[in-house]
CSV table of C-alpha atoms and ligand atoms in Angstrom, one decimal:
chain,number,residue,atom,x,y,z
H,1,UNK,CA,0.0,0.0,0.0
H,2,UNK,CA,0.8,3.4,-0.5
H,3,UNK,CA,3.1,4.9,1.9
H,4,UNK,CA,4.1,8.6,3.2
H,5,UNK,CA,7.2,10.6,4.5
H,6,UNK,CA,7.6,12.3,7.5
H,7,UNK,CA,7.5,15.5,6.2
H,8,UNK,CA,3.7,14.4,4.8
H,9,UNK,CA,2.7,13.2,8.2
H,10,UNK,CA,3.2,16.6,9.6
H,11,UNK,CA,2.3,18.5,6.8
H,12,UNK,CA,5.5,20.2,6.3
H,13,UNK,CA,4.7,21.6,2.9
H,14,UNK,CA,1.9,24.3,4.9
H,15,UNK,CA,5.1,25.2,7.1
H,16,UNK,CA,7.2,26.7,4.3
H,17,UNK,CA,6.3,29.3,1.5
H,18,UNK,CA,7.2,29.1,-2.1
H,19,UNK,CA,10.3,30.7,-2.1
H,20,UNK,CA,11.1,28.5,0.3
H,21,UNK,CA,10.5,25.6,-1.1
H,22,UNK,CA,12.4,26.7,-4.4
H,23,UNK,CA,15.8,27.1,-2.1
H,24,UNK,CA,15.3,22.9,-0.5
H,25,UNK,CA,14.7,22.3,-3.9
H,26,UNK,CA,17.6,23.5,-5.7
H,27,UNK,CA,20.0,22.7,-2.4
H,28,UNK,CA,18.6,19.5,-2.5
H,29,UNK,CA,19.6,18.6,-5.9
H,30,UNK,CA,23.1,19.7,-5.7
H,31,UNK,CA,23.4,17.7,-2.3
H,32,UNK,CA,22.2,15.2,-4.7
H,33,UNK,CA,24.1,15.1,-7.7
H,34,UNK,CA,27.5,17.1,-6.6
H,35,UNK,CA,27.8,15.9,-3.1
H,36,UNK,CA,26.1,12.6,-2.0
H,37,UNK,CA,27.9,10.4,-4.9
H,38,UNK,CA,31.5,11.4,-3.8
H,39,UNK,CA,31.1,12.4,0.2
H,40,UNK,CA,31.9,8.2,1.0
H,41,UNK,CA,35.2,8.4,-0.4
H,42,UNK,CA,36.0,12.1,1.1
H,43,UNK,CA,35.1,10.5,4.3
H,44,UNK,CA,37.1,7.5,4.0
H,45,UNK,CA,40.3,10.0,3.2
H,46,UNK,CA,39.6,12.3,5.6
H,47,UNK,CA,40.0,15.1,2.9
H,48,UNK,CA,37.5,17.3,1.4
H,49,UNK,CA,38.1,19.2,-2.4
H,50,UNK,CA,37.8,22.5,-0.3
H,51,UNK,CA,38.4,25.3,-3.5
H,52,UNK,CA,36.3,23.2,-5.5
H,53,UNK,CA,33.4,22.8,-3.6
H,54,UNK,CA,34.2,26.8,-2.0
H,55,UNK,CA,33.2,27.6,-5.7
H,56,UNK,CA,30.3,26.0,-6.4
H,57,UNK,CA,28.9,26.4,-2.6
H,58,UNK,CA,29.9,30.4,-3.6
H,59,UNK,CA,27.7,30.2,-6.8
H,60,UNK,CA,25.2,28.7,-5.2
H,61,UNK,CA,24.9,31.8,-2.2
H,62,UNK,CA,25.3,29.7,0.3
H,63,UNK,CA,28.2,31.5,2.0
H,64,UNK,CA,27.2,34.3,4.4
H,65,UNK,CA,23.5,33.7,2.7
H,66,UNK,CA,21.4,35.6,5.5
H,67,UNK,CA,23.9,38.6,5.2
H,68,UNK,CA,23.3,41.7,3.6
H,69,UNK,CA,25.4,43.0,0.6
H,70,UNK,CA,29.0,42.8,-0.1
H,71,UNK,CA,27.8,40.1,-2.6
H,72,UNK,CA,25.8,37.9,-0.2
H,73,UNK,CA,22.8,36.3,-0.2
H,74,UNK,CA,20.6,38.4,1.5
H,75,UNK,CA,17.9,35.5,2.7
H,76,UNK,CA,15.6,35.1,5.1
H,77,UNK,CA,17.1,33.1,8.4
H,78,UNK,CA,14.7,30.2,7.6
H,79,UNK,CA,15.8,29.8,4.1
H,80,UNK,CA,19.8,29.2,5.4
H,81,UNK,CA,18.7,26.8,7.9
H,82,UNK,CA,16.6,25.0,5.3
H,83,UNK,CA,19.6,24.8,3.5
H,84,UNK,CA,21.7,23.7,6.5
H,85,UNK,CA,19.4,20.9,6.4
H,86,UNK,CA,19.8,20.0,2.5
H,87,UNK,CA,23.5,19.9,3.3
H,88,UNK,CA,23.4,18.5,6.2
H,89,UNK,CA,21.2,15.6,5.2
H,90,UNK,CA,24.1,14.6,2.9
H,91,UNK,CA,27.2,15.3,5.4
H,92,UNK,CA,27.7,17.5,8.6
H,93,UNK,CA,31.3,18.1,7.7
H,94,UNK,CA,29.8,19.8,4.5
H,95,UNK,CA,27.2,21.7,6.6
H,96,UNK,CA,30.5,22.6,9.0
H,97,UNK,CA,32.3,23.8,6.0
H,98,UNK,CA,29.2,26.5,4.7
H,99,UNK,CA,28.6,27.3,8.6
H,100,UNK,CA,32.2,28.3,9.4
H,101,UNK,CA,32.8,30.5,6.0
H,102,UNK,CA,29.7,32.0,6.3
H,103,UNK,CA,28.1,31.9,9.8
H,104,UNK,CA,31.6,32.5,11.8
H,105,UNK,CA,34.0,33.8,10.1
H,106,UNK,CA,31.3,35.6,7.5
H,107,UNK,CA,29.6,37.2,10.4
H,108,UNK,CA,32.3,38.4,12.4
H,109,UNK,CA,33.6,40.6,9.7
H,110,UNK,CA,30.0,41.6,8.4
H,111,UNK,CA,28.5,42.7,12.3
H,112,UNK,CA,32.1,43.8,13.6
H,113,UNK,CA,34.2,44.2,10.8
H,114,UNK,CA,35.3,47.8,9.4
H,115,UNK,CA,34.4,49.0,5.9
H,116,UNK,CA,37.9,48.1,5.0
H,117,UNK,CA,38.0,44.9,5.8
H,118,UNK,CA,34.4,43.7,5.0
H,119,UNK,CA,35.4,45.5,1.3
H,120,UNK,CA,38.4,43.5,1.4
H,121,UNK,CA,37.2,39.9,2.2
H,122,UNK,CA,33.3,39.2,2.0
H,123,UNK,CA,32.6,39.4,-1.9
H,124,UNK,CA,35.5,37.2,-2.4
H,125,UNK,CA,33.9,34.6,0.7
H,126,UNK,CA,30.6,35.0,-0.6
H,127,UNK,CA,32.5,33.8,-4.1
H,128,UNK,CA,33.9,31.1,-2.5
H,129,UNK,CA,37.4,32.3,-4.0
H,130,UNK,CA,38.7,32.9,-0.8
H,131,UNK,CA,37.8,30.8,2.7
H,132,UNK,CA,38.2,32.0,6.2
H,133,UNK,CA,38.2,29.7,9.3
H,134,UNK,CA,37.1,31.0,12.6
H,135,UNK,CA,39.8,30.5,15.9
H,136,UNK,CA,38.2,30.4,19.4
H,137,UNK,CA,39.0,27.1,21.1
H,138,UNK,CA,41.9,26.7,22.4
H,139,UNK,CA,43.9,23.3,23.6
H,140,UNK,CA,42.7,24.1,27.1
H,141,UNK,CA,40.0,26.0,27.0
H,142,UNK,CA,36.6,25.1,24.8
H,143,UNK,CA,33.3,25.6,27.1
H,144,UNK,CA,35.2,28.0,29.0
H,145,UNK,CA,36.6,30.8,26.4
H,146,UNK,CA,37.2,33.1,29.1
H,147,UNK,CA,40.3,31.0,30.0
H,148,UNK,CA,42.1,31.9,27.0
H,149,UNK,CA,46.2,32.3,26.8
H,150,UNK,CA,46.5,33.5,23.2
H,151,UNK,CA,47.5,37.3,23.7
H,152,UNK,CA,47.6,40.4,21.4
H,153,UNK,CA,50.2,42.7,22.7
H,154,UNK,CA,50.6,46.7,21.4
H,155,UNK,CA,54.0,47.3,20.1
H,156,UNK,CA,54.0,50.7,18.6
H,157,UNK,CA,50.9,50.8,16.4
H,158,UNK,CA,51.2,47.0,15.6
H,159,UNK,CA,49.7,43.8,17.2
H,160,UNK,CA,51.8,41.0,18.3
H,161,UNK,CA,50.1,37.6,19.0
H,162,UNK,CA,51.6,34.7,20.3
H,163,UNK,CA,49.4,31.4,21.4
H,164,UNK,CA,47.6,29.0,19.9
H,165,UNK,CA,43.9,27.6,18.7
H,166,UNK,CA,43.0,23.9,18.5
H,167,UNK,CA,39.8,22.2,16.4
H,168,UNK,CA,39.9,25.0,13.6
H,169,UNK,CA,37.4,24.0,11.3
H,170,UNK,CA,39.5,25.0,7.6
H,171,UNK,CA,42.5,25.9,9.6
H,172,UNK,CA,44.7,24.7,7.2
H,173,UNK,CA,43.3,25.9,4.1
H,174,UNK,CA,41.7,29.4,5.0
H,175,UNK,CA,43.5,32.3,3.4
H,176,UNK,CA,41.5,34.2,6.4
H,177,UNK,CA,41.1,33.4,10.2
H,178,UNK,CA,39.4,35.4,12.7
H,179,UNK,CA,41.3,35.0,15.6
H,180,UNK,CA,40.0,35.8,19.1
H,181,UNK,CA,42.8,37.0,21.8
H,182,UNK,CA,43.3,38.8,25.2
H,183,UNK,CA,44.0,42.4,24.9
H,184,UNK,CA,44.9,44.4,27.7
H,185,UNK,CA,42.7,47.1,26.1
H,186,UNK,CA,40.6,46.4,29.0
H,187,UNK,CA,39.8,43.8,32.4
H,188,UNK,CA,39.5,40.6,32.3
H,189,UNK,CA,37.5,38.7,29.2
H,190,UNK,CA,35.8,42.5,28.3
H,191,UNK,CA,39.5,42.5,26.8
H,192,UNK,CA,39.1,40.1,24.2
H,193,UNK,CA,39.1,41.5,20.5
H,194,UNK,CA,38.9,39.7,17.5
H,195,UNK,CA,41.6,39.9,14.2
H,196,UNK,CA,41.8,39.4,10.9
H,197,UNK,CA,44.5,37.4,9.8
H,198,UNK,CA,45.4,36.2,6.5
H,199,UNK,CA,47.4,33.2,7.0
H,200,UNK,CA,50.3,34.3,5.0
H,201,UNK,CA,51.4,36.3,7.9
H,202,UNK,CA,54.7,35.7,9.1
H,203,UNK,CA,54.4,33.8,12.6
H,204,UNK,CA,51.1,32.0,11.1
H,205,UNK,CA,51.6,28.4,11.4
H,206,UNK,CA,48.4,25.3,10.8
H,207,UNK,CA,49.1,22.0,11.6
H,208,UNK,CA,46.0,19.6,10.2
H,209,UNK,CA,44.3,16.6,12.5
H,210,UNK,CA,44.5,13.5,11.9
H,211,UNK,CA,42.7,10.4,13.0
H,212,UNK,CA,39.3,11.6,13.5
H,213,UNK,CA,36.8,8.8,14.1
H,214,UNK,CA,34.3,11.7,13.3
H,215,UNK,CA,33.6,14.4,10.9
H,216,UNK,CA,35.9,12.8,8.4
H,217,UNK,CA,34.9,15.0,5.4
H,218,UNK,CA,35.6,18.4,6.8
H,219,UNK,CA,39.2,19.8,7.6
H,220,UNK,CA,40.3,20.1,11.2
H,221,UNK,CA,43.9,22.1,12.6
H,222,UNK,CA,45.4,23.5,14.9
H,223,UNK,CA,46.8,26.9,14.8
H,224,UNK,CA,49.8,28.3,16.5
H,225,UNK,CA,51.2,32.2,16.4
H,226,UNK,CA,54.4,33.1,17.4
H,227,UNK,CA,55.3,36.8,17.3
H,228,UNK,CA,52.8,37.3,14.6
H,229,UNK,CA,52.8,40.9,13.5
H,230,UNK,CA,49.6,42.8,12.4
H,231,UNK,CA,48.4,46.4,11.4
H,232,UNK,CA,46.9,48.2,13.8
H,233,UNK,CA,43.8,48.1,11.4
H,234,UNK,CA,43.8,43.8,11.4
H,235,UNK,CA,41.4,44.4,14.6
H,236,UNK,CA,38.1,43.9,14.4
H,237,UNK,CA,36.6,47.4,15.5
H,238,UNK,CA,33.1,46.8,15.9
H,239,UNK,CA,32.7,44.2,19.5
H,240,UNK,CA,34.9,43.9,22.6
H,241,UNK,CA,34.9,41.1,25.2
H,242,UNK,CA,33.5,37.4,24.2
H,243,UNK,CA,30.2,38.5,23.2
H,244,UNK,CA,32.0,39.0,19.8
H,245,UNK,CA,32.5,35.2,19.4
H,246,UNK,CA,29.3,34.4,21.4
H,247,UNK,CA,27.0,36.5,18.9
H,248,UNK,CA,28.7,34.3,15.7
H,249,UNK,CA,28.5,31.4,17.3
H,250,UNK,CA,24.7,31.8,17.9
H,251,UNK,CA,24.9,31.9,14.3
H,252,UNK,CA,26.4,29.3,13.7
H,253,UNK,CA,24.1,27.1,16.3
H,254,UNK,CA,21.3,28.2,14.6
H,255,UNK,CA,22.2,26.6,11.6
H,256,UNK,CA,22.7,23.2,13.5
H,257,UNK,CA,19.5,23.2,14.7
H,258,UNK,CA,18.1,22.7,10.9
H,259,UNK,CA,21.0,20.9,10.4
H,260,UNK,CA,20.4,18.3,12.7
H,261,UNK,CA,17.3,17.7,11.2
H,262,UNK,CA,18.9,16.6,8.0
H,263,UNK,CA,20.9,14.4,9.2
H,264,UNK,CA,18.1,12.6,11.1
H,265,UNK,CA,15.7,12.8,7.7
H,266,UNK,CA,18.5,10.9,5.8
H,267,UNK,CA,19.2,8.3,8.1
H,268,UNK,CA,15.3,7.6,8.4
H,269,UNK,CA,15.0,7.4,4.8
H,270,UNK,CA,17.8,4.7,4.5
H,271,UNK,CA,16.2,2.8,7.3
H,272,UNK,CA,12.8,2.9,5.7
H,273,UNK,CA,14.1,2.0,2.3
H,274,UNK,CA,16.6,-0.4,3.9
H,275,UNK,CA,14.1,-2.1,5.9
H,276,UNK,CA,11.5,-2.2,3.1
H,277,UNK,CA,14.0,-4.0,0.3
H,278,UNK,CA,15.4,-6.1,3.2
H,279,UNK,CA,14.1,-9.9,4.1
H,280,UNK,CA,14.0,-11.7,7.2
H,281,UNK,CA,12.3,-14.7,8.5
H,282,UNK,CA,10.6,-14.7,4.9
H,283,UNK,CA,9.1,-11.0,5.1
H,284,UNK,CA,10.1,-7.4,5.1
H,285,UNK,CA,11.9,-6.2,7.9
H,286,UNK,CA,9.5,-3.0,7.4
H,287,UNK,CA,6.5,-5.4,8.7
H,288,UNK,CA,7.4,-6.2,11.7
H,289,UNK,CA,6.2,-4.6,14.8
H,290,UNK,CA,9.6,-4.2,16.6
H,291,UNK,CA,10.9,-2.6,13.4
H,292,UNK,CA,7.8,-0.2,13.2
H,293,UNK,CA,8.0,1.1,16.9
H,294,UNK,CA,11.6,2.3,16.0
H,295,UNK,CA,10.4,3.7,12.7
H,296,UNK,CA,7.4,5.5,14.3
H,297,UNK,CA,8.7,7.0,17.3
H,298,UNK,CA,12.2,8.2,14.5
H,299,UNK,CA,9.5,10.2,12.4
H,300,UNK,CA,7.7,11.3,15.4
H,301,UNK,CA,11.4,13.1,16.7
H,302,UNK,CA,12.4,13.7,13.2
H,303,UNK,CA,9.0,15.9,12.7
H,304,UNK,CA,9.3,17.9,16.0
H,305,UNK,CA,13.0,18.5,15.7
H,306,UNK,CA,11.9,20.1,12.5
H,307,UNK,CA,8.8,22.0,13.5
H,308,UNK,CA,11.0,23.2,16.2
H,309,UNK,CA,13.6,24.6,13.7
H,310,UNK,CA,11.0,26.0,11.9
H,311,UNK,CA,9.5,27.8,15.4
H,312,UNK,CA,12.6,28.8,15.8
H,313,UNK,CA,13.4,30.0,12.4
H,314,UNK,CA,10.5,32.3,12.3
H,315,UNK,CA,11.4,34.4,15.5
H,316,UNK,CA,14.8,34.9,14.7
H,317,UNK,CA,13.4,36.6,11.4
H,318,UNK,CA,11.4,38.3,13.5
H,319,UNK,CA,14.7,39.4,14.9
H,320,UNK,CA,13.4,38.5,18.7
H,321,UNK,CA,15.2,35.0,19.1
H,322,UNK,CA,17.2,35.1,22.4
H,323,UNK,CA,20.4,33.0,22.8
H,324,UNK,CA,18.8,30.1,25.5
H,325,UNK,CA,16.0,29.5,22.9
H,326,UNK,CA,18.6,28.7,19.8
H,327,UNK,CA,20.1,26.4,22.9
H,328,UNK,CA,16.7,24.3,22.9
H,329,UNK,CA,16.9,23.4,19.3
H,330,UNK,CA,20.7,23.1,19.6
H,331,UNK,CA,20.5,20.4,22.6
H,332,UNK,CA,16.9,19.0,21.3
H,333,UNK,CA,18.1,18.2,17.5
H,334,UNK,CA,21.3,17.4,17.4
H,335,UNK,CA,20.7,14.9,20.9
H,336,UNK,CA,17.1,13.3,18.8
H,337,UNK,CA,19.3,13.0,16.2
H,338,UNK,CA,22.7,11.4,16.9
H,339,UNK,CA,20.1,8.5,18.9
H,340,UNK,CA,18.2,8.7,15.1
H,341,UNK,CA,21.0,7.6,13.7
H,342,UNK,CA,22.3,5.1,15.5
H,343,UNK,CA,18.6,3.7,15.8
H,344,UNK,CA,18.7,3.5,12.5
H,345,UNK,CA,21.9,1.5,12.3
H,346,UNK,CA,20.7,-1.4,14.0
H,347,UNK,CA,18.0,-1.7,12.0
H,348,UNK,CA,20.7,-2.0,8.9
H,349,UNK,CA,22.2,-4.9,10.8
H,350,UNK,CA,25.8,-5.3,9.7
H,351,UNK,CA,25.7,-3.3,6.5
H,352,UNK,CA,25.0,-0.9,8.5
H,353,UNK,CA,28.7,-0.3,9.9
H,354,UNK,CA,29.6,0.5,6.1
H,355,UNK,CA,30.4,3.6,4.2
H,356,UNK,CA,27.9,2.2,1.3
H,357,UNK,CA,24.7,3.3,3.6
H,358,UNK,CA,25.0,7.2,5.4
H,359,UNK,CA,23.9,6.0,9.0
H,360,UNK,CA,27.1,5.2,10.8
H,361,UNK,CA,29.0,8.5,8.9
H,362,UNK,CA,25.9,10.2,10.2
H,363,UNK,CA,26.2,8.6,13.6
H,364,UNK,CA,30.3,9.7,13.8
H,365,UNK,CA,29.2,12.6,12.7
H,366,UNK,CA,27.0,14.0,15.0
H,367,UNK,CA,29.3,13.2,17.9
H,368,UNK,CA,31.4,16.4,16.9
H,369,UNK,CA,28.2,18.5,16.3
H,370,UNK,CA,26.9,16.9,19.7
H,371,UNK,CA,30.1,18.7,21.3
H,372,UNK,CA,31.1,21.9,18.9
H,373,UNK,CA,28.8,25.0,19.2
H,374,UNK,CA,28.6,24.5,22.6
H,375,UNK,CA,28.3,20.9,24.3
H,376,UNK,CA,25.1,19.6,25.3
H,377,UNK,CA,25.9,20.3,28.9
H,378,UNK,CA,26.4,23.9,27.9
H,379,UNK,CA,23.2,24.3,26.3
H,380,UNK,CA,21.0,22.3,29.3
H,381,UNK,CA,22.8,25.0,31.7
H,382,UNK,CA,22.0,27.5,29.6
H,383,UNK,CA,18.2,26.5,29.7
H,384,UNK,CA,18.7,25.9,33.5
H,385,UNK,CA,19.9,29.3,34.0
H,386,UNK,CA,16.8,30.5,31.7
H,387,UNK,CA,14.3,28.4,33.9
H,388,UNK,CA,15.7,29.5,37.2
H,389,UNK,CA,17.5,32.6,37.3
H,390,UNK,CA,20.9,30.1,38.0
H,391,UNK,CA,24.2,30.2,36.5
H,392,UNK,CA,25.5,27.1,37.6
H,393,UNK,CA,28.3,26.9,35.0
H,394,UNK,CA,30.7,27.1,37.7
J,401,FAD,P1,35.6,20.7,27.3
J,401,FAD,O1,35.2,22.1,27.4
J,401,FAD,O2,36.9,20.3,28.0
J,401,FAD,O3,34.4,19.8,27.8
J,401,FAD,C1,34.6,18.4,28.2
J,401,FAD,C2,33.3,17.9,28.8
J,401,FAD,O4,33.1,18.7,30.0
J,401,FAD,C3,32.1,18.1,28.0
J,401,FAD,O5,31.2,17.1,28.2
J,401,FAD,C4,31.5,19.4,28.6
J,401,FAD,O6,30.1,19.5,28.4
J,401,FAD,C5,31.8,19.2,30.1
J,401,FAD,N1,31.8,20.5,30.8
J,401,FAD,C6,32.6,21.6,30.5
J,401,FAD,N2,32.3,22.6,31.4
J,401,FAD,C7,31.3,22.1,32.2
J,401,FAD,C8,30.6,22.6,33.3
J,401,FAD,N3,30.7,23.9,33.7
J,401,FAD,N4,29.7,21.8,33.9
J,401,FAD,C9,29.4,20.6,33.5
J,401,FAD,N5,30.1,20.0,32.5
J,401,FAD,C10,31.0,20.8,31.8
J,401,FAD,N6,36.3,25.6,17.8
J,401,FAD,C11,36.6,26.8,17.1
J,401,FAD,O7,36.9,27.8,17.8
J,401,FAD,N7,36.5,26.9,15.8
J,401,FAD,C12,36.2,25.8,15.0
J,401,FAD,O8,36.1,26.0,13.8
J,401,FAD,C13,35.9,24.6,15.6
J,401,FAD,N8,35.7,23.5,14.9
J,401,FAD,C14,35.6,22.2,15.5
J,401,FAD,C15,35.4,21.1,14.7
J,401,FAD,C16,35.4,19.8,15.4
J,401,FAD,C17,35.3,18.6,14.5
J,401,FAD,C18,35.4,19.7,16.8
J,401,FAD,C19,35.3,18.4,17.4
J,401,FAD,C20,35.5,20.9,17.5
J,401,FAD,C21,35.6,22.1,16.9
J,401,FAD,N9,35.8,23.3,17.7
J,401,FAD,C22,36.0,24.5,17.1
J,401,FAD,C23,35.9,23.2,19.1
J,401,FAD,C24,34.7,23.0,19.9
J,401,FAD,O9,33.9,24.2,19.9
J,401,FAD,C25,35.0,22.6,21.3
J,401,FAD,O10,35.5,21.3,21.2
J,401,FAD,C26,33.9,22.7,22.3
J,401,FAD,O11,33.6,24.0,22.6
J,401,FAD,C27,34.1,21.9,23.6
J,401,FAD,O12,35.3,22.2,24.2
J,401,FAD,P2,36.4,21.0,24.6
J,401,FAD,O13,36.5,20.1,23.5
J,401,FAD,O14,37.6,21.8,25.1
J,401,FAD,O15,35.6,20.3,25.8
């Protein structure tokens, strides 16, 4: 008998307008016919054709698409999430790679970047001719940025940073970071400013990852500065103190939330056409009940995670979304759908554990996006603080 998708169950399509539609669409197919047949073997190697794909994501507006001007997009916050979730249905390293360029290191220059440097570097990120990676964690310090050593010292009109940044996402192949460091332009964490750095700066060094169980198909370094001279104008002019990273990363978070989705909608489809094709005992697995009560209660969290994002979605366009909130979609969808995923293995049996089928890459995945962004812990403390005036982060 006839059957239906998750998306008709809920009635998705009276969620999203025309426009709307036309962006999953057209994301959609190039997930579909550029991405999905090669992102096994990128995977397996651990590499990703960065300037390749920088192009074509650039052509597509996918790069800084909810920014205004300097050649950007210009969308609606829903429409980039909804095509967070194309991407992100086919790989999250690939959704990593359009949230860093455009979300982080996109966004830091376009809300606190001077008219120099936004001149200088958006139209050519928005392109995709030039990539940016975005430096906040450091080997030490990731939940807790406050703690960070990497210092920008005065020295006549120039900046001198030494330190170091671990789990850059494009560290090794950006020709821009945005690096975050302790000034002692004032107390504390209210003295951390952010810089632009092209990474043919003398001092400038990015060593790549290796041996990630996770996140395969993206491009992971660490960074290290050591008496790295800049202008006085590399500084981003525009934020002081950590609210300058905060505020892109909310960005970035947001994206995840739809993001998340994706990869939970893929790994349902392969299930149900997996468990549909797939014989045992002398019948679908499909028909039987076991099967069906993981299948049902999977669309059930797939559907909500979405009509969440979508809740979501439309009060950040209203331009009233506060940071806890994008914290209950981060820790809801990416935590539904990580636990989708590996559902949705076992019902694969043993080809399950295989590149040939997306659940276990999705799986691996999603244990990076369950910790990057902010860890899940950080997100339920945030809501804690949110539901009872507490900050119990420390
Ligand atoms: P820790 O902060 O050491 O946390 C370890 C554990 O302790 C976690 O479970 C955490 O929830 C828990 N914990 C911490 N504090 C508390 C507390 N107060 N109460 C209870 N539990 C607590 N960073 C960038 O700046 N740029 C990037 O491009 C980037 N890309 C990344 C790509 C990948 C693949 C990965 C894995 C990470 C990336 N990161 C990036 C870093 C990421 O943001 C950090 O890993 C993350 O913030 C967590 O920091 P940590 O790994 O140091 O873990």
């Amino acid at each position: 008998s006839a059957t239906k998708t998750v998306g008709e169950l809920f009635g998705f399509d009276r969620l999203i307008n025309d426009q709307e539609r036309a962006i999953v669409d057209t994301v959609r197919d190039f997930g579909a016919k550029r991405l999905r047949p090669h992102v096994g073997e990128w995977f397996e190697n651990g590499t990703l054709p960065v300037r390749d794909l920088a192009r074509e994501f650039g052509a597509l507006g996918l790069f800084g698409m909810h920014l205004e001007g300097y050649g950007c997009a210009g969308t609606s916050a829903t429409e980039y999430g909804l095509a967070c979730l194309e991407i992100e249905a086919v790989d999250s390293g690939l959704r990593s790679f359009m949230s860093v360029q455009g979300s982080l290191a996109m966004f830091a220059l376009r809300a606190f970047g001077s008219d120099e440097q936004r001149e200088e570097w958006l139209p050519r990120m928005a392109a995709g001719d030039a990539i940016g990676c975005f430096g906040l964690t450091e080997p030490d310090f990731g939940s807790n940025p406050a703690g960070m050593r990497t210092v920008a010292k005065r020295d006549g009109d120039d900046w001198v940073i030494n330190g170091s940044k671990m789990w850059i996402t494009n560290g090794s192949v950006a020709d821009v970071a945005i690096v975050w460091a302790r000034t002692d332009l004032e107390e504390g964490s209210r003295g951390v400013r952010g810089f632009v750095v092209p990474t043919d700066t003398k001092g400038f060094r990015s060593m790549v990852v290796k041996h990630k169980l996770s996140l395969r198909a993206s491009i992971t370094a660490e960074l290290s500065f050591e008496d790295m001279r800049l202008p006085a104008s590399a500084m981003l002019p525009g934020v002081t103190g950590l609210k300058g990273p905060l505020s892109c990363l909310n960005e970035a978070r947001f994206g995840i939330v739809f993001g998340a989705v994706g990869a939970a909608r893929d790994s349902l489809e392969c299930a149900l056409s997996y468990t549909a094709d797939r014989e045992v005992f002398d019948k679908p697995l499909s028909g039987y009940q076991i099967s069906q009560t993981k299948l049902a209660d999977m669309a059930l969290e797939v559907g909500k995670a979405f009509l969440l994002a979508i809740q979501l979605g439309r009060i950040k366009d209203e331009g009233k979304i506060a940071p806890e909130q994008i914290s209950l979609g981060k820790l809801n969808n990416v935590r539904e759908a990580i636990a989708i995923a590996r559902e949705c293995r076992t019902l694969l049996g043993a080809n399950g554990i295989t590149l040939e089928y997306p659940v276990m890459r999705h799986a691996n995945n999603l244990e990076s996006v369950l910790t990057y962004e902010g860890t899940s812990e950080m997100h339920q403390l945030m809501i804690g603080k949110a539901l009872t005036g507490q900050d119990a982060f420390r």
